XYZ file of N, CA, C and O in Angstrom:
444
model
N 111.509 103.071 -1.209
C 112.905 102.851 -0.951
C 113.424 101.870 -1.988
O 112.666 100.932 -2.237
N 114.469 101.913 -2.575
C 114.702 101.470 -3.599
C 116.137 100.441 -3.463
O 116.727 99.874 -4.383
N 116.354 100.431 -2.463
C 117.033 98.919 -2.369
C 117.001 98.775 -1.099
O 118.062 98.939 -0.498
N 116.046 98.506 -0.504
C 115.427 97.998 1.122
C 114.110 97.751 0.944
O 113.177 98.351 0.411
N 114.305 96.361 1.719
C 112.667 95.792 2.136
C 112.331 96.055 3.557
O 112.928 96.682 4.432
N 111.120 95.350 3.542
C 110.928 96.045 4.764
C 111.190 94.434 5.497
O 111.232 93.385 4.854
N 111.352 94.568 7.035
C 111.354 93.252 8.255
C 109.741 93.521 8.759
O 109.137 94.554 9.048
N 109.416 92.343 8.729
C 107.913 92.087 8.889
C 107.531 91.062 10.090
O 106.603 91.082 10.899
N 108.464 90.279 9.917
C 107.834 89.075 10.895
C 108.420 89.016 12.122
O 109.645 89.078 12.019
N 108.007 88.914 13.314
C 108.373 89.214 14.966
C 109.385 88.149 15.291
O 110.082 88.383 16.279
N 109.586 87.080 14.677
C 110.844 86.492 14.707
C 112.249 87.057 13.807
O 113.450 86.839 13.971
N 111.682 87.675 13.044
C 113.080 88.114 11.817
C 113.672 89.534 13.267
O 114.775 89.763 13.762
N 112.055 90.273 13.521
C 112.671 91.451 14.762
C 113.989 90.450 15.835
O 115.217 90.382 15.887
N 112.766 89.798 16.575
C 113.810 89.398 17.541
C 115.031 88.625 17.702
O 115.743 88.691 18.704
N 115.378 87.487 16.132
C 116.390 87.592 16.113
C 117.452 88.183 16.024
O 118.541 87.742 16.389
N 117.210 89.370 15.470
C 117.990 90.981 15.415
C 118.165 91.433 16.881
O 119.282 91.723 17.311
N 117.123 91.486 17.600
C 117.144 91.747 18.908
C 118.410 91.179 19.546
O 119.218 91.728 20.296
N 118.383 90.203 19.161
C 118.865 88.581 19.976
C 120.832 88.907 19.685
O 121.687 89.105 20.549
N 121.005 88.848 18.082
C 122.139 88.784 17.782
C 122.578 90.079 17.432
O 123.787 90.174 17.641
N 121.987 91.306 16.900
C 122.565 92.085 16.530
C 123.448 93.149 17.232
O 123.696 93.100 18.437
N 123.751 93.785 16.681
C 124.783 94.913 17.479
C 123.689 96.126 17.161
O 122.989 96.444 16.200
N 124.006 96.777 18.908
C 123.263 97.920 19.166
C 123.783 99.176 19.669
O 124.429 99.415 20.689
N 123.324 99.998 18.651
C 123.820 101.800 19.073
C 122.403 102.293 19.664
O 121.371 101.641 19.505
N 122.469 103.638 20.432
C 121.791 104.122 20.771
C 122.526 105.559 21.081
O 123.720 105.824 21.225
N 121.255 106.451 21.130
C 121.055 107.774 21.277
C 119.971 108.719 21.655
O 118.810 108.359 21.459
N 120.176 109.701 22.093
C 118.582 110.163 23.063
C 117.573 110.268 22.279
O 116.661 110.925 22.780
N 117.362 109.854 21.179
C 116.341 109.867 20.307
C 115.925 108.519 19.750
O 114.713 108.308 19.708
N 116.778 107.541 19.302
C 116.911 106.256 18.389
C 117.543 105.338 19.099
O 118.413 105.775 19.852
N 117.324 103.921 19.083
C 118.144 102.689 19.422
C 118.394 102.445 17.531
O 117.530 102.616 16.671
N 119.743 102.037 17.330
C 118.976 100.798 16.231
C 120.148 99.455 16.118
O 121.360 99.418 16.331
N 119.418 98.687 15.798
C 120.095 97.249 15.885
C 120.151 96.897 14.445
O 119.211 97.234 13.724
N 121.491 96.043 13.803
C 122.159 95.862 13.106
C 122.945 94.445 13.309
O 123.520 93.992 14.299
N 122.750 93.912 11.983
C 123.148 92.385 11.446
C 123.484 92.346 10.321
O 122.824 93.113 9.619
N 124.171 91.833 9.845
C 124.759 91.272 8.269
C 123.361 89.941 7.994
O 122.967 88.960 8.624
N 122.974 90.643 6.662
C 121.852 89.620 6.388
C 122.169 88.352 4.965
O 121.371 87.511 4.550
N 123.490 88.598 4.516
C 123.779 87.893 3.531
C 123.314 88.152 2.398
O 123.908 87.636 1.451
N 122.225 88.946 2.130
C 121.815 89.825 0.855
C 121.971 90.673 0.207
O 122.634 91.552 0.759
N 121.580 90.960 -1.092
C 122.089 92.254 -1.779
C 121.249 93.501 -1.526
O 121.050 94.332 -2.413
N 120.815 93.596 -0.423
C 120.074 94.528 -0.074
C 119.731 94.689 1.742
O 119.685 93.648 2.398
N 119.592 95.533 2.178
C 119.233 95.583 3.085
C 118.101 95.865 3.640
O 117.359 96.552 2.938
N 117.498 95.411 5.215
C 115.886 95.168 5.388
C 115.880 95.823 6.347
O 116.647 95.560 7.274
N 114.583 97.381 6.424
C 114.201 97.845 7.909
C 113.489 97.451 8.358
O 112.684 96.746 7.750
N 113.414 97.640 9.396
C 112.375 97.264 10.542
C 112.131 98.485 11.523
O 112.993 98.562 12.398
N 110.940 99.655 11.577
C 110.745 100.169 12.520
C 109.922 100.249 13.697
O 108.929 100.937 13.457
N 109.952 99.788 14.944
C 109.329 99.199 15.951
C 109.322 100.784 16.409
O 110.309 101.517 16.455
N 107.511 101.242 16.846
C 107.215 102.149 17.318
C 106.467 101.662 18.796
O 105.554 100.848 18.662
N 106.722 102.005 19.870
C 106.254 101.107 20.887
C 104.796 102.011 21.664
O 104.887 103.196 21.984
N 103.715 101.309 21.833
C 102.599 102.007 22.527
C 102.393 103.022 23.202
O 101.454 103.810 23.321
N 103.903 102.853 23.858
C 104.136 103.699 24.884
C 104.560 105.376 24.397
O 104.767 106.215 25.274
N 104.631 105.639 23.310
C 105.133 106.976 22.660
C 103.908 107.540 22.417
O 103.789 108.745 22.642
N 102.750 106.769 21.905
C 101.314 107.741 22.129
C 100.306 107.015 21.309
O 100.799 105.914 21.063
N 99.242 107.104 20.824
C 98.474 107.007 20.373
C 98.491 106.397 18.581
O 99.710 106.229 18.542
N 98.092 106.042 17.389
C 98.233 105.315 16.223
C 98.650 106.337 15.921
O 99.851 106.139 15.738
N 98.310 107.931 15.638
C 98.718 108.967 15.257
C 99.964 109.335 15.207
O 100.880 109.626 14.437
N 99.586 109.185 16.642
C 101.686 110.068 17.022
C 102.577 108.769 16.168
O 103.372 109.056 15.273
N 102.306 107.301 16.598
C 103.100 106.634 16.425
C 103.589 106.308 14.373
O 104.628 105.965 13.809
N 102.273 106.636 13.922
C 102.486 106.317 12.393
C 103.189 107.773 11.826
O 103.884 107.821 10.811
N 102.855 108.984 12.719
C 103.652 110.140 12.116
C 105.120 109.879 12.615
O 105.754 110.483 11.749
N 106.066 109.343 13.489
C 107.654 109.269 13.928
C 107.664 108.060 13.349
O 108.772 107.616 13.651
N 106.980 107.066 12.549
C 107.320 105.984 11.367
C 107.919 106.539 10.208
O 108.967 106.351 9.590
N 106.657 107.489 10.075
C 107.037 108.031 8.533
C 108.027 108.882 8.770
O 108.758 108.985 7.785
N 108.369 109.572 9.725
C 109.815 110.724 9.932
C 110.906 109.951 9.617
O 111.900 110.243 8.952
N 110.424 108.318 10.505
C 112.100 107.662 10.262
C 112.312 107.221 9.085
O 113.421 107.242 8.552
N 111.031 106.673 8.435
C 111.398 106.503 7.307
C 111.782 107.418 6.281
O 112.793 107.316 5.586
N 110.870 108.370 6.220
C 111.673 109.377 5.146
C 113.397 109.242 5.430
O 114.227 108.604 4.782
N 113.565 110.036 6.564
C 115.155 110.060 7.064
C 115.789 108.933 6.675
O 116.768 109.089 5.945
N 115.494 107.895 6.964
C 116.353 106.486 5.852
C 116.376 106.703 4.605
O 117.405 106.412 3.996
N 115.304 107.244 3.930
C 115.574 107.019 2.523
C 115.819 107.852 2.037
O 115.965 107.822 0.815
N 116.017 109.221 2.895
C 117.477 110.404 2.132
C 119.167 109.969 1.950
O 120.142 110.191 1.233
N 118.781 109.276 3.014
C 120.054 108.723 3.176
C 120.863 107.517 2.225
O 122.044 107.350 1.922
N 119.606 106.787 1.929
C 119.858 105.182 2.250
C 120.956 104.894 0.762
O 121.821 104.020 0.829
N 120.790 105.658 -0.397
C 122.369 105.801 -1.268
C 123.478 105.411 -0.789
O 124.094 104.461 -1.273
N 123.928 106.163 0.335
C 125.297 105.928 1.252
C 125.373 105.338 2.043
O 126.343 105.452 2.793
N 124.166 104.209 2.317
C 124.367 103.264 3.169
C 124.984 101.507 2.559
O 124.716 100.861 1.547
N 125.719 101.284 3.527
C 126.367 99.636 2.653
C 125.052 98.685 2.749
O 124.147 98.764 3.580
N 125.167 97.921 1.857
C 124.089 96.768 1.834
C 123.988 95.664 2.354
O 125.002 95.186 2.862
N 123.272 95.237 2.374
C 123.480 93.667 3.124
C 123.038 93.437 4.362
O 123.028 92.322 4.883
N 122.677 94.410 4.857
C 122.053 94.095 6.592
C 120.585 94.473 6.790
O 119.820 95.166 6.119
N 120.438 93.765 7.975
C 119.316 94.105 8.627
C 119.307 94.789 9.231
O 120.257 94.738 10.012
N 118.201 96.126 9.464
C 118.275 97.452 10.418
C 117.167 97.375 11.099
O 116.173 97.142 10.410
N 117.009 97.487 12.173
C 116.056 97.404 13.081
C 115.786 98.823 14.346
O 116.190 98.741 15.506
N 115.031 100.049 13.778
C 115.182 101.146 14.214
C 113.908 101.545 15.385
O 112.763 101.521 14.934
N 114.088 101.909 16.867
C 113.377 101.790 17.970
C 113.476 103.347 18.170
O 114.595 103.840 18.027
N 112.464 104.140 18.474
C 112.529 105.795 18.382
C 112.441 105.298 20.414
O 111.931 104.243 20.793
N 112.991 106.232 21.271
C 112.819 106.736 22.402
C 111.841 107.936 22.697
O 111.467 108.579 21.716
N 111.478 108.234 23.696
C 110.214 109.152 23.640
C 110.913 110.488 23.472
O 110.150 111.376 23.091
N 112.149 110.846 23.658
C 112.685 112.033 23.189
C 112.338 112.645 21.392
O 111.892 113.760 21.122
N 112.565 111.954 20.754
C 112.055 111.855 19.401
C 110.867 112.446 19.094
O 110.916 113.173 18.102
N 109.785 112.352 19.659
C 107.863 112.901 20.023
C 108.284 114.211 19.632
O 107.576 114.882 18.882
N 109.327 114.616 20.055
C 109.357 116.615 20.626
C 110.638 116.812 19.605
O 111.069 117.961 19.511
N 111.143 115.991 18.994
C 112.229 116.077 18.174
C 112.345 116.855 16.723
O 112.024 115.913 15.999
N 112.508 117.581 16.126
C 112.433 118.091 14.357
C 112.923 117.351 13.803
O 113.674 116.598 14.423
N 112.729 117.145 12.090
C 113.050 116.450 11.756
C 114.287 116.116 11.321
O 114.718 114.996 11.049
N 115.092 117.690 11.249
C 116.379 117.556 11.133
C 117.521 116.758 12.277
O 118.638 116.274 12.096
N 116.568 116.901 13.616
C 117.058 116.307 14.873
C 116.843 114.632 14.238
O 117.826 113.952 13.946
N 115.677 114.209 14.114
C 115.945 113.030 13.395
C 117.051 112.215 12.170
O 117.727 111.194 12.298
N 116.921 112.942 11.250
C 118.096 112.812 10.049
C 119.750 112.615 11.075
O 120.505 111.643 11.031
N 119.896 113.743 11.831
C 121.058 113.853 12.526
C 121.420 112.706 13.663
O 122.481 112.284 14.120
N 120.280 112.461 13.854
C 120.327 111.215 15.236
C 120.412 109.964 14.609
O 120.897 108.988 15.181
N 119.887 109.929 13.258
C 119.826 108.605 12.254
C 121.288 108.229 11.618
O 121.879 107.158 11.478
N 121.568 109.421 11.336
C 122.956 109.286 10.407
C 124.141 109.233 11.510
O 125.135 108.896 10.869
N 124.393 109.354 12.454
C 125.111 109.462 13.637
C 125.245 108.361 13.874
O 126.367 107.862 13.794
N 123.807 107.385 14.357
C 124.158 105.915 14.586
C 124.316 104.906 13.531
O 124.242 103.711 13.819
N 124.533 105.310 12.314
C 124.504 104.227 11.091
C 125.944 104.274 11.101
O 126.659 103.290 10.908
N 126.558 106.042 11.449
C 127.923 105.789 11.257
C 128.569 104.592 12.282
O 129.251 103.590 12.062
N 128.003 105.213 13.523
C 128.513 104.530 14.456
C 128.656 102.881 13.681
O 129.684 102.247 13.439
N 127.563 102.603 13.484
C 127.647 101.111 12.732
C 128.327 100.857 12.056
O 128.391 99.643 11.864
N 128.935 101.409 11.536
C 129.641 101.262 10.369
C 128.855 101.325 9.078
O 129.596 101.223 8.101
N 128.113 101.406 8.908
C 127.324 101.301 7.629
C 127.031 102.423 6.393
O 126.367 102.212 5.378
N 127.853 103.919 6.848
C 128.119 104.160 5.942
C 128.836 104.748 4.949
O 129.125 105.914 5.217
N 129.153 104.428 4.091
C 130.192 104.585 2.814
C 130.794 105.087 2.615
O 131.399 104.936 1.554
C-alpha cells in the first residue's frame, strides 16, 4: 500500500475505538479519526470468534486487497480501523469491495 501504514499498537486501536466515528454494515464496522498526517493508517482487527488463523488471515488479506484498490480515492490523514462481522466468512469478494467502499463513503473519506 503505498500511502498507508499499518496501526499496530492496542492503544493506537483503542484510542480509535474510544474517539473515533463509527459506520457499520452487515459485513464491516470501521472506525475513523483524523490523524494529523500525510498519510493514513489501517488497522484490521479480525476477532477469534470468525474461525480459526486460516479463515481469519484469508478475510485480512480480502480486506486488505479491497483497501488498496481503492485506497487512490481515499482522503489522507486518518486513521482506519476495519472490524469484519461474521457475515463477511460467506461473503465474495466483490461483496467485500462493495461493503468497503459504501462505508468509507459514508465517512466521508472519499474524493
Amino acid at each position: 500500500m503505498k500511502f498507508t501504514v499499518s496501526l499496530q499498537k492496542n492503544d493506537q486501536f483503542q484510542h480509535l475505538y474510544k474517539k473515533g466515528k463509527s459506520a457499520g454494515n452487515k459485513c464491516l464496522v470501521v472506525f475513523v479519526e483524523k490523524n494529523g498526517l500525510e498519510q493514513n493508517r489501517l488497522g484490521i482487527s479480525v476477532s477469534k470468534k470468525m474461525g480459526g488463523a486460516v479463515v481469519r488471515n484469508l478475510l485480512r488479506r480480502r480486506i486488505k486487497e479491497a483497501y488498496r484498490g481503492m485506497e487512490s480515492r481515499l482522503t489522507y490523514g486518518y486513521d482506519i480501523a476495519i472490524l469484519p462481522r461474521p457475515d463477511l466468512a460467506t461473503a465474495t469478494y466483490q461483496e467485500i469491495v462493495s461493503a468497503l467502499r459504501h462505508l468509507l463513503k459514508r465517512q466521508g473519506l472519499w474524493k
